[in-house]
Every structure is written in structure tokens, then in C-alpha cells.
PDB file of C-alpha atoms and ligand atoms in Angstrom:
ATOM      1  CA  UNK C   1     -44.291 -52.260   9.167  1.00  0.00           C
ATOM      2  CA  UNK C   2     -45.852 -48.702  10.197  1.00  0.00           C
ATOM      3  CA  UNK C   3     -43.570 -48.584  13.209  1.00  0.00           C
ATOM      4  CA  UNK C   4     -40.695 -49.141  10.371  1.00  0.00           C
ATOM      5  CA  UNK C   5     -42.232 -46.189   8.529  1.00  0.00           C
ATOM      6  CA  UNK C   6     -42.368 -44.119  11.447  1.00  0.00           C
ATOM      7  CA  UNK C   7     -38.888 -44.837  12.395  1.00  0.00           C
ATOM      8  CA  UNK C   8     -37.674 -43.884   8.742  1.00  0.00           C
ATOM      9  CA  UNK C   9     -39.781 -40.991   8.808  1.00  0.00           C
ATOM     10  CA  UNK C  10     -38.045 -40.078  11.968  1.00  0.00           C
ATOM     11  CA  UNK C  11     -34.657 -40.021  10.541  1.00  0.00           C
ATOM     12  CA  UNK C  12     -35.644 -38.308   7.485  1.00  0.00           C
ATOM     13  CA  UNK C  13     -36.944 -35.630   9.541  1.00  0.00           C
ATOM     14  CA  UNK C  14     -33.681 -35.563  11.750  1.00  0.00           C
ATOM     15  CA  UNK C  15     -31.492 -35.662   8.658  1.00  0.00           C
ATOM     16  CA  UNK C  16     -33.835 -32.506   7.324  1.00  0.00           C
ATOM     17  CA  UNK C  17     -33.348 -30.906  10.606  1.00  0.00           C
ATOM     18  CA  UNK C  18     -29.401 -31.381  11.001  1.00  0.00           C
ATOM     19  CA  UNK C  19     -29.236 -30.323   7.167  1.00  0.00           C
ATOM     20  CA  UNK C  20     -31.299 -27.031   8.085  1.00  0.00           C
ATOM     21  CA  UNK C  21     -29.199 -26.564  11.317  1.00  0.00           C
ATOM     22  CA  UNK C  22     -26.075 -26.792   9.224  1.00  0.00           C
ATOM     23  CA  UNK C  23     -27.564 -24.563   6.762  1.00  0.00           C
ATOM     24  CA  UNK C  24     -28.004 -21.790   9.662  1.00  0.00           C
ATOM     25  CA  UNK C  25     -24.375 -22.429  10.826  1.00  0.00           C
ATOM     26  CA  UNK C  26     -23.033 -21.959   7.466  1.00  0.00           C
ATOM     27  CA  UNK C  27     -24.914 -18.564   6.788  1.00  0.00           C
ATOM     28  CA  UNK C  28     -24.566 -17.498  10.065  1.00  0.00           C
ATOM     29  CA  UNK C  29     -20.383 -17.779   9.477  1.00  0.00           C
ATOM     30  CA  UNK C  30     -20.514 -16.159   5.543  1.00  0.00           C
ATOM     31  CA  UNK C  31     -22.597 -13.274   7.321  1.00  0.00           C
ATOM     32  CA  UNK C  32     -20.414 -12.721  10.421  1.00  0.00           C
ATOM     33  CA  UNK C  33     -17.558 -12.747   8.312  1.00  0.00           C
ATOM     34  CA  UNK C  34     -15.964  -9.665   8.986  1.00  0.00           C
ATOM     35  CA  UNK C  35     -14.521  -8.004   5.520  1.00  0.00           C
ATOM     36  CA  UNK C  36     -12.118  -5.455   5.531  1.00  0.00           C
ATOM     37  CA  UNK C  37     -11.861  -3.674   2.496  1.00  0.00           C
ATOM     38  CA  UNK C  38      -8.436  -2.405   1.587  1.00  0.00           C
ATOM     39  CA  UNK C  39      -7.776   0.418  -1.040  1.00  0.00           C
ATOM     40  CA  UNK C  40      -4.223   0.587  -2.467  1.00  0.00           C
ATOM     41  CA  UNK C  41      -2.613   1.746  -6.073  1.00  0.00           C
ATOM     42  CA  UNK C  42      -0.854  -1.773  -7.105  1.00  0.00           C
ATOM     43  CA  UNK C  43       1.916  -0.034  -9.015  1.00  0.00           C
ATOM     44  CA  UNK C  44       4.464   0.781  -6.453  1.00  0.00           C
ATOM     45  CA  UNK C  45       6.762  -2.174  -5.673  1.00  0.00           C
ATOM     46  CA  UNK C  46       7.746  -3.520  -3.288  1.00  0.00           C
ATOM     47  CA  UNK C  47       5.143  -2.228  -1.576  1.00  0.00           C
ATOM     48  CA  UNK C  48       2.386  -2.964  -3.824  1.00  0.00           C
ATOM     49  CA  UNK C  49       1.964  -4.542  -7.092  1.00  0.00           C
ATOM     50  CA  UNK C  50       0.790  -7.485  -9.607  1.00  0.00           C
ATOM     51  CA  UNK C  51       3.603  -9.492 -10.372  1.00  0.00           C
ATOM     52  CA  UNK C  52       3.298 -12.503 -12.784  1.00  0.00           C
ATOM     53  CA  UNK C  53      -0.605 -13.446 -11.418  1.00  0.00           C
ATOM     54  CA  UNK C  54      -2.417 -10.414 -12.051  1.00  0.00           C
ATOM     55  CA  UNK C  55      -4.938 -11.198  -9.670  1.00  0.00           C
ATOM     56  CA  UNK C  56      -2.978 -11.549  -6.968  1.00  0.00           C
ATOM     57  CA  UNK C  57      -1.325  -8.698  -4.976  1.00  0.00           C
ATOM     58  CA  UNK C  58       2.228  -8.805  -3.647  1.00  0.00           C
ATOM     59  CA  UNK C  59       4.236  -6.418  -1.703  1.00  0.00           C
ATOM     60  CA  UNK C  60       5.294  -5.439   1.550  1.00  0.00           C
ATOM     61  CA  UNK C  61       2.242  -3.506   2.577  1.00  0.00           C
ATOM     62  CA  UNK C  62      -0.057  -6.385   1.064  1.00  0.00           C
ATOM     63  CA  UNK C  63       1.576  -9.012   3.110  1.00  0.00           C
ATOM     64  CA  UNK C  64       1.159  -6.796   6.264  1.00  0.00           C
ATOM     65  CA  UNK C  65      -2.358  -5.577   5.681  1.00  0.00           C
ATOM     66  CA  UNK C  66      -3.168  -9.380   5.216  1.00  0.00           C
ATOM     67  CA  UNK C  67      -1.519 -10.140   8.531  1.00  0.00           C
ATOM     68  CA  UNK C  68      -3.146  -7.336  10.151  1.00  0.00           C
ATOM     69  CA  UNK C  69      -6.781  -8.577   9.029  1.00  0.00           C
ATOM     70  CA  UNK C  70      -5.567 -12.201  10.287  1.00  0.00           C
ATOM     71  CA  UNK C  71      -4.763 -10.788  13.632  1.00  0.00           C
ATOM     72  CA  UNK C  72      -8.516  -8.546  13.706  1.00  0.00           C
ATOM     73  CA  UNK C  73     -10.351 -11.832  12.567  1.00  0.00           C
ATOM     74  CA  UNK C  74     -11.306 -10.099   8.861  1.00  0.00           C
ATOM     75  CA  UNK C  75     -10.947 -11.498   5.605  1.00  0.00           C
ATOM     76  CA  UNK C  76      -8.948  -8.736   3.416  1.00  0.00           C
ATOM     77  CA  UNK C  77     -10.435  -7.716   0.440  1.00  0.00           C
ATOM     78  CA  UNK C  78      -7.788  -5.375  -2.011  1.00  0.00           C
ATOM     79  CA  UNK C  79      -9.188  -2.920  -4.156  1.00  0.00           C
ATOM     80  CA  UNK C  80      -6.910  -1.463  -7.100  1.00  0.00           C
ATOM     81  CA  UNK C  81      -7.479   2.223  -7.420  1.00  0.00           C
ATOM     82  CA  UNK C  82      -5.430   5.241  -8.460  1.00  0.00           C
ATOM     83  CA  UNK C  83      -3.535   6.443  -6.471  1.00  0.00           C
ATOM     84  CA  UNK C  84      -4.936   9.967  -6.209  1.00  0.00           C
ATOM     85  CA  UNK C  85      -8.603   8.334  -5.479  1.00  0.00           C
ATOM     86  CA  UNK C  86      -7.929   6.523  -2.663  1.00  0.00           C
ATOM     87  CA  UNK C  87      -9.022   9.313   0.042  1.00  0.00           C
ATOM     88  CA  UNK C  88     -11.914  10.347  -1.589  1.00  0.00           C
ATOM     89  CA  UNK C  89     -13.188   6.460  -1.676  1.00  0.00           C
ATOM     90  CA  UNK C  90     -12.278   6.559   1.877  1.00  0.00           C
ATOM     91  CA  UNK C  91     -14.535   9.398   2.720  1.00  0.00           C
ATOM     92  CA  UNK C  92     -17.105   8.206   0.451  1.00  0.00           C
ATOM     93  CA  UNK C  93     -17.229   4.751   2.486  1.00  0.00           C
ATOM     94  CA  UNK C  94     -16.111   2.299  -0.362  1.00  0.00           C
ATOM     95  CA  UNK C  95     -13.311   1.114   1.384  1.00  0.00           C
ATOM     96  CA  UNK C  96     -12.520   0.932   4.947  1.00  0.00           C
ATOM     97  CA  UNK C  97      -8.764   1.485   4.933  1.00  0.00           C
ATOM     98  CA  UNK C  98      -6.147   2.773   2.595  1.00  0.00           C
ATOM     99  CA  UNK C  99      -2.378   0.941   2.768  1.00  0.00           C
ATOM    100  CA  UNK C 100      -0.592   2.292  -0.252  1.00  0.00           C
ATOM    101  CA  UNK C 101       3.066   3.201   1.003  1.00  0.00           C
ATOM    102  CA  UNK C 102       1.073   6.496   1.972  1.00  0.00           C
ATOM    103  CA  UNK C 103       2.908   8.984   4.086  1.00  0.00           C
ATOM    104  CA  UNK C 104       1.160  10.260   6.760  1.00  0.00           C
ATOM    105  CA  UNK C 105       1.014  14.580   6.769  1.00  0.00           C
ATOM    106  CA  UNK C 106      -0.964  17.378   8.136  1.00  0.00           C
ATOM    107  CA  UNK C 107      -2.857  17.690   5.077  1.00  0.00           C
ATOM    108  CA  UNK C 108      -4.195  14.170   5.194  1.00  0.00           C
ATOM    109  CA  UNK C 109      -4.809  14.319   8.642  1.00  0.00           C
ATOM    110  CA  UNK C 110      -7.345  16.901   7.861  1.00  0.00           C
ATOM    111  CA  UNK C 111      -9.402  14.439   5.904  1.00  0.00           C
ATOM    112  CA  UNK C 112      -8.154  10.606   7.297  1.00  0.00           C
ATOM    113  CA  UNK C 113      -7.187   9.059  10.481  1.00  0.00           C
ATOM    114  CA  UNK C 114      -3.853   7.033  10.426  1.00  0.00           C
ATOM    115  CA  UNK C 115      -2.545   4.439  12.630  1.00  0.00           C
ATOM    116  CA  UNK C 116       1.059   4.381  13.550  1.00  0.00           C
ATOM    117  CA  UNK C 117       4.016   4.316  11.455  1.00  0.00           C
ATOM    118  CA  UNK C 118       4.713   0.942   9.988  1.00  0.00           C
ATOM    119  CA  UNK C 119       7.804   2.010   7.467  1.00  0.00           C
ATOM    120  CA  UNK C 120       9.956   4.711   7.425  1.00  0.00           C
ATOM    121  CA  UNK C 121      10.767   6.279   4.100  1.00  0.00           C
ATOM    122  CA  UNK C 122      11.684   9.452   2.233  1.00  0.00           C
ATOM    123  CA  UNK C 123      12.293  10.875  -1.249  1.00  0.00           C
ATOM    124  CA  UNK C 124      15.398  10.336  -3.564  1.00  0.00           C
ATOM    125  CA  UNK C 125      16.169  11.539  -7.242  1.00  0.00           C
ATOM    126  CA  UNK C 126      16.829   9.310 -10.339  1.00  0.00           C
ATOM    127  CA  UNK C 127      18.288  10.459 -13.287  1.00  0.00           C
ATOM    128  CA  UNK C 128      20.234   9.207 -16.604  1.00  0.00           C
ATOM    129  CA  UNK C 129      23.381   7.799 -15.263  1.00  0.00           C
ATOM    130  CA  UNK C 130      25.667  10.227 -17.717  1.00  0.00           C
ATOM    131  CA  UNK C 131      23.770  13.406 -16.039  1.00  0.00           C
ATOM    132  CA  UNK C 132      27.065  14.788 -13.521  1.00  0.00           C
ATOM    133  CA  UNK C 133      25.574  18.069 -13.348  1.00  0.00           C
ATOM    134  CA  UNK C 134      22.736  17.205 -11.093  1.00  0.00           C
ATOM    135  CA  UNK C 135      24.463  15.873  -7.852  1.00  0.00           C
ATOM    136  CA  UNK C 136      21.394  16.967  -5.396  1.00  0.00           C
ATOM    137  CA  UNK C 137      18.055  18.631  -4.841  1.00  0.00           C
ATOM    138  CA  UNK C 138      19.377  21.839  -4.683  1.00  0.00           C
ATOM    139  CA  UNK C 139      20.586  20.881  -8.673  1.00  0.00           C
ATOM    140  CA  UNK C 140      17.286  20.611  -9.989  1.00  0.00           C
ATOM    141  CA  UNK C 141      16.100  24.088 -10.111  1.00  0.00           C
ATOM    142  CA  UNK C 142      14.408  24.758 -13.561  1.00  0.00           C
ATOM    143  CA  UNK C 143      14.747  21.135 -14.614  1.00  0.00           C
ATOM    144  CA  UNK C 144      11.991  18.993 -15.926  1.00  0.00           C
ATOM    145  CA  UNK C 145      11.030  16.600 -13.222  1.00  0.00           C
ATOM    146  CA  UNK C 146       8.251  13.288 -13.479  1.00  0.00           C
ATOM    147  CA  UNK C 147       5.967  12.595 -10.263  1.00  0.00           C
ATOM    148  CA  UNK C 148       3.290  10.760  -9.676  1.00  0.00           C
ATOM    149  CA  UNK C 149       0.001  12.670  -9.245  1.00  0.00           C
ATOM    150  CA  UNK C 150      -1.332  13.569  -5.724  1.00  0.00           C
ATOM    151  CA  UNK C 151       2.068  12.216  -3.859  1.00  0.00           C
ATOM    152  CA  UNK C 152       4.501  13.922  -1.542  1.00  0.00           C
ATOM    153  CA  UNK C 153       6.450  13.872  -4.262  1.00  0.00           C
ATOM    154  CA  UNK C 154       4.592  15.849  -6.518  1.00  0.00           C
ATOM    155  CA  UNK C 155       4.019  18.380  -3.552  1.00  0.00           C
ATOM    156  CA  UNK C 156       7.774  18.495  -2.994  1.00  0.00           C
ATOM    157  CA  UNK C 157       8.881  19.370  -6.814  1.00  0.00           C
ATOM    158  CA  UNK C 158       6.374  21.738  -6.797  1.00  0.00           C
ATOM    159  CA  UNK C 159       8.427  23.923  -4.431  1.00  0.00           C
ATOM    160  CA  UNK C 160      11.678  23.781  -6.527  1.00  0.00           C
ATOM    161  CA  UNK C 161      12.228  27.067  -7.825  1.00  0.00           C
ATOM    162  CA  UNK C 162      11.534  27.124 -11.561  1.00  0.00           C
ATOM    163  CA  UNK C 163      11.128  23.628 -12.152  1.00  0.00           C
ATOM    164  CA  UNK C 164       8.668  22.489 -14.818  1.00  0.00           C
ATOM    165  CA  UNK C 165       6.668  19.255 -13.108  1.00  0.00           C
ATOM    166  CA  UNK C 166       4.903  16.408 -15.180  1.00  0.00           C
ATOM    167  CA  UNK C 167       2.536  14.893 -13.239  1.00  0.00           C
ATOM    168  CA  UNK C 168       1.914  11.172 -14.036  1.00  0.00           C
ATOM    169  CA  UNK C 169      -0.544   8.615 -12.940  1.00  0.00           C
ATOM    170  CA  UNK C 170       1.849   5.944 -11.736  1.00  0.00           C
ATOM    171  CA  UNK C 171       5.621   5.510 -10.667  1.00  0.00           C
ATOM    172  CA  UNK C 172       5.810   3.272 -13.444  1.00  0.00           C
ATOM    173  CA  UNK C 173       4.912   6.022 -15.871  1.00  0.00           C
ATOM    174  CA  UNK C 174       7.382   8.435 -13.927  1.00  0.00           C
ATOM    175  CA  UNK C 175      10.389   5.844 -15.197  1.00  0.00           C
ATOM    176  CA  UNK C 176       9.101   5.513 -18.662  1.00  0.00           C
ATOM    177  CA  UNK C 177       9.076   9.114 -19.154  1.00  0.00           C
ATOM    178  CA  UNK C 178      12.537   9.428 -18.174  1.00  0.00           C
ATOM    179  CA  UNK C 179      13.754   6.493 -20.294  1.00  0.00           C
ATOM    180  CA  UNK C 180      12.013   8.397 -22.903  1.00  0.00           C
ATOM    181  CA  UNK C 181      13.753  11.488 -22.267  1.00  0.00           C
ATOM    182  CA  UNK C 182      10.667  13.998 -21.166  1.00  0.00           C
ATOM    183  CA  UNK C 183      12.424  14.902 -18.101  1.00  0.00           C
ATOM    184  CA  UNK C 184      15.670  15.555 -16.285  1.00  0.00           C
ATOM    185  CA  UNK C 185      15.030  13.574 -13.469  1.00  0.00           C
ATOM    186  CA  UNK C 186      12.240  11.647 -11.466  1.00  0.00           C
ATOM    187  CA  UNK C 187      11.172  11.997  -7.888  1.00  0.00           C
ATOM    188  CA  UNK C 188      10.155   8.790  -5.820  1.00  0.00           C
ATOM    189  CA  UNK C 189       9.769   7.703  -2.756  1.00  0.00           C
ATOM    190  CA  UNK C 190      13.513   5.775  -2.116  1.00  0.00           C
ATOM    191  CA  UNK C 191      12.643   2.150  -1.954  1.00  0.00           C
ATOM    192  CA  UNK C 192      10.191   2.239  -5.285  1.00  0.00           C
ATOM    193  CA  UNK C 193      13.623   4.178  -6.845  1.00  0.00           C
ATOM    194  CA  UNK C 194      16.234   1.736  -5.444  1.00  0.00           C
ATOM    195  CA  UNK C 195      13.758  -1.260  -6.773  1.00  0.00           C
ATOM    196  CA  UNK C 196      13.321  -0.043 -10.275  1.00  0.00           C
ATOM    197  CA  UNK C 197      17.127  -0.053 -10.538  1.00  0.00           C
ATOM    198  CA  UNK C 198      17.335  -3.727  -9.497  1.00  0.00           C
ATOM    199  CA  UNK C 199      14.299  -5.031 -11.141  1.00  0.00           C
ATOM    200  CA  UNK C 200      14.287  -3.008 -14.361  1.00  0.00           C
ATOM    201  CA  UNK C 201      18.099  -3.608 -15.292  1.00  0.00           C
ATOM    202  CA  UNK C 202      17.630  -0.489 -16.759  1.00  0.00           C
ATOM    203  CA  UNK C 203      21.473   0.436 -16.347  1.00  0.00           C
ATOM    204  CA  UNK C 204      21.194   3.591 -17.973  1.00  0.00           C
ATOM    205  CA  UNK C 205      19.803   5.325 -14.786  1.00  0.00           C
ATOM    206  CA  UNK C 206      20.999   5.890 -11.139  1.00  0.00           C
ATOM    207  CA  UNK C 207      19.605   7.133  -7.867  1.00  0.00           C
ATOM    208  CA  UNK C 208      21.357   9.557  -5.954  1.00  0.00           C
ATOM    209  CA  UNK C 209      21.962   8.831  -2.146  1.00  0.00           C
ATOM    210  CA  UNK C 210      20.511  12.423  -0.586  1.00  0.00           C
ATOM    211  CA  UNK C 211      17.297  12.160   0.616  1.00  0.00           C
ATOM    212  CA  UNK C 212      14.802  14.862   0.352  1.00  0.00           C
ATOM    213  CA  UNK C 213      12.666  14.601   3.412  1.00  0.00           C
ATOM    214  CA  UNK C 214      11.959  11.793   6.227  1.00  0.00           C
ATOM    215  CA  UNK C 215       8.390  10.275   5.439  1.00  0.00           C
ATOM    216  CA  UNK C 216       6.484   7.919   8.041  1.00  0.00           C
ATOM    217  CA  UNK C 217       3.961   5.873   5.944  1.00  0.00           C
ATOM    218  CA  UNK C 218       0.655   4.904   7.844  1.00  0.00           C
ATOM    219  CA  UNK C 219      -2.452   3.339   6.964  1.00  0.00           C
ATOM    220  CA  UNK C 220      -5.372   5.222   6.440  1.00  0.00           C
ATOM    221  CA  UNK C 221      -8.928   4.860   8.202  1.00  0.00           C
ATOM    222  CA  UNK C 222     -12.250   6.786   8.068  1.00  0.00           C
ATOM    223  CA  UNK C 223     -12.105   9.826  10.322  1.00  0.00           C
ATOM    224  CA  UNK C 224     -15.323   8.346  11.830  1.00  0.00           C
ATOM    225  CA  UNK C 225     -13.860   5.125  12.391  1.00  0.00           C
ATOM    226  CA  UNK C 226     -11.686   5.420  15.402  1.00  0.00           C
ATOM    227  CA  UNK C 227     -12.645   2.098  17.091  1.00  0.00           C
ATOM    228  CA  UNK C 228     -11.065   0.369  13.766  1.00  0.00           C
ATOM    229  CA  UNK C 229      -7.955   2.750  14.120  1.00  0.00           C
ATOM    230  CA  UNK C 230      -7.494   1.497  17.754  1.00  0.00           C
ATOM    231  CA  UNK C 231      -8.065  -2.354  16.308  1.00  0.00           C
ATOM    232  CA  UNK C 232      -5.386  -1.500  13.473  1.00  0.00           C
ATOM    233  CA  UNK C 233      -2.825  -0.211  15.882  1.00  0.00           C
ATOM    234  CA  UNK C 234      -3.081  -2.825  18.401  1.00  0.00           C
ATOM    235  CA  UNK C 235      -2.919  -5.616  15.567  1.00  0.00           C
ATOM    236  CA  UNK C 236       0.489  -3.628  14.536  1.00  0.00           C
ATOM    237  CA  UNK C 237       1.765  -3.538  17.514  1.00  0.00           C
ATOM    238  CA  UNK C 238       1.040  -7.437  18.118  1.00  0.00           C
ATOM    239  CA  UNK C 239       2.975  -7.953  14.682  1.00  0.00           C
ATOM    240  CA  UNK C 240       5.798  -5.936  15.853  1.00  0.00           C
ATOM    241  CA  UNK C 241       5.935  -7.489  19.322  1.00  0.00           C
ATOM    242  CA  UNK C 242       5.404 -11.132  18.248  1.00  0.00           C
ATOM    243  CA  UNK C 243       8.070 -10.850  15.316  1.00  0.00           C
ATOM    244  CA  UNK C 244       5.863 -11.085  12.428  1.00  0.00           C
ATOM    245  CA  UNK C 245       6.450  -7.791  10.969  1.00  0.00           C
ATOM    246  CA  UNK C 246      10.348  -8.349  11.097  1.00  0.00           C
ATOM    247  CA  UNK C 247       9.510 -11.592   9.017  1.00  0.00           C
ATOM    248  CA  UNK C 248       7.716  -9.467   6.354  1.00  0.00           C
ATOM    249  CA  UNK C 249       9.753  -7.020   6.254  1.00  0.00           C
ATOM    250  CA  UNK C 250      13.158  -9.200   5.867  1.00  0.00           C
ATOM    251  CA  UNK C 251      11.104 -10.717   2.952  1.00  0.00           C
ATOM    252  CA  UNK C 252      10.751  -7.503   1.200  1.00  0.00           C
ATOM    253  CA  UNK C 253      13.655  -5.562   2.205  1.00  0.00           C
ATOM    254  CA  UNK C 254      16.420  -7.991   3.392  1.00  0.00           C
ATOM    255  CA  UNK C 255      17.914  -8.226   7.047  1.00  0.00           C
ATOM    256  CA  UNK C 256      16.611  -7.185  10.142  1.00  0.00           C
ATOM    257  CA  UNK C 257      14.781  -3.708  10.925  1.00  0.00           C
TER     258      UNK C 257
HETATM  259  N1  LIG J 301       4.926   8.283  -0.034  1.00  0.00           N
HETATM  260  C1  LIG J 301       4.071   8.858  -1.111  1.00  0.00           C
HETATM  261  C2  LIG J 301       2.835   9.482  -0.831  1.00  0.00           C
HETATM  262  O1  LIG J 301       2.427   9.128   0.187  1.00  0.00           O
HETATM  263  C3  LIG J 301       3.767   8.205  -2.424  1.00  0.00           C
HETATM  264  C4  LIG J 301       2.729   6.816  -2.240  1.00  0.00           C
HETATM  265  C5  LIG J 301       2.555   6.534  -3.367  1.00  0.00           C
HETATM  266  O2  LIG J 301       2.508   6.547  -4.660  1.00  0.00           O
HETATM  267  N2  LIG J 301       1.849   5.107  -3.405  1.00  0.00           N
HETATM  268  O3  LIG J 301       2.426  10.634  -1.552  1.00  0.00           O
END
């Protein structure tokens, strides 16, 4: 009888030990799980936006950063922030990286590190279809132009002689302003203007074929984090080499790059 109790006690003890060990392992996995805190401004289709499900972030950048995270063994956590708040958040250490259709330029390089370029973009003009007087950037002199605050569009628009530049919070706001006839034209990144034409079914506007700039998008990383920069570049290269990048590109832009 006492032997039986002893066996039962042993079995119970082993079960408890197994549970403790199990818990231990789980805890280690949870603690050890590396999280990549990503900042974006999710109002920039087709790069980052909220579709039918408002809790899910969609777009080329979102798929790309998830693939990069997976490659590096990080769980990706998306934080939706104002575009002009992204670099300050990175500098403050609240996020680890920015992916937000962000153009690599000298001004930003003073504050952040950039990954290698992952997309080639440029700026284009959107305006009412019935406006025949504006045919290129040169015709924007003295005009009212809407742009998104803190962007390369804002920088370029301010260089145009006599232009009245309205700086709004998102590219979506610039389209609303144009529809409300508050401005003569909008300057945005070309793929974003092109996508609006297709998705909004607004047939009263057009995009001029002219590109003002050639811009490269990069993932921004905290100035101190050269190790993360190397890891991201290695992951990006791998995705380009193994065809994953091309798959993501084809999903959002159709065709091969
Ligand atoms: N590519 C532009 C820039 O970096 C616009 C980016 C954006 O609005 N998300 O300024």
C-alpha cells in the first residue's frame, strides 16, 4: 500500500516537474522572442494602409517588412503614427525601424540610418481633368498646391516660385482638398497618385506623366543601430535573391520588377 502511495507521489512529482519545465520553456520562448517595432503612417496606399479589416495593415511595405522580420527571426509589430512623427519616434527609441514609403535623402541621413533602397519612386502632379493650363511642374508657378506635411513633396512644392503650399496630414487629405477645389493641384509620390485614380473611381482628376524627382525608398533605423541595419540589408538581399521580393512586388504593382 505504502509502495503504491510512493509510486503515485513520484508520478505526481514528475508531472509537476514536467509542468514546471514546460512553463520554463514557454517563458524562455516568450522572453526570447525578438520583436521588431515598426513605425509607419498607414495612409499611403499601395505601400501602407488599412483595408476592410482596420486592425490589419496592408500594402507593399507591410508585406516586405513582415518578410524581412521573418527572415531575421523577429516578430513584427506595426505602430501607426503621423508621418512627421516617425523620425522623432525612432530617435526617441519608441520604434526600431520606419517603413513608410520614406525617401532616402541627405537631410534625413543626418538623423537616421537607411537600409539599401527597396523601391524606386518619384513625385507626380494630380489635377482636375479639365485643367489644360498645367502641363508640367514648370506650370505650377503661383498655383495653390496641396502636399503631405514632412514629405519630399512638401520640400519640392516650397521651391516653386510664388506657389501657395497647403501642408496637410496625409495624402488622403490632399485628395480631399483637390476634390473640394481648395487647391489647383496636388503633389504626391507617383504610385500613390496612380493608385488613387484607380481605387477612388474619381473620374474628374488626372495625373501628369511628368516626374519631378527620382527617389529611392529605404527602411530607416536608429543612428546607433548599425547591427540592425546590417541584418535588414542582409534580409532584403536574401528576399531579392530568392524571388520573395519579386512576388511581393508583383502582388502590389503587377508584373516583374
Ligand atoms: N516619399 C515621400 C517622403 O519620403 C512621401 C512619404 C509618405 O508620405 N509616406 O517624403
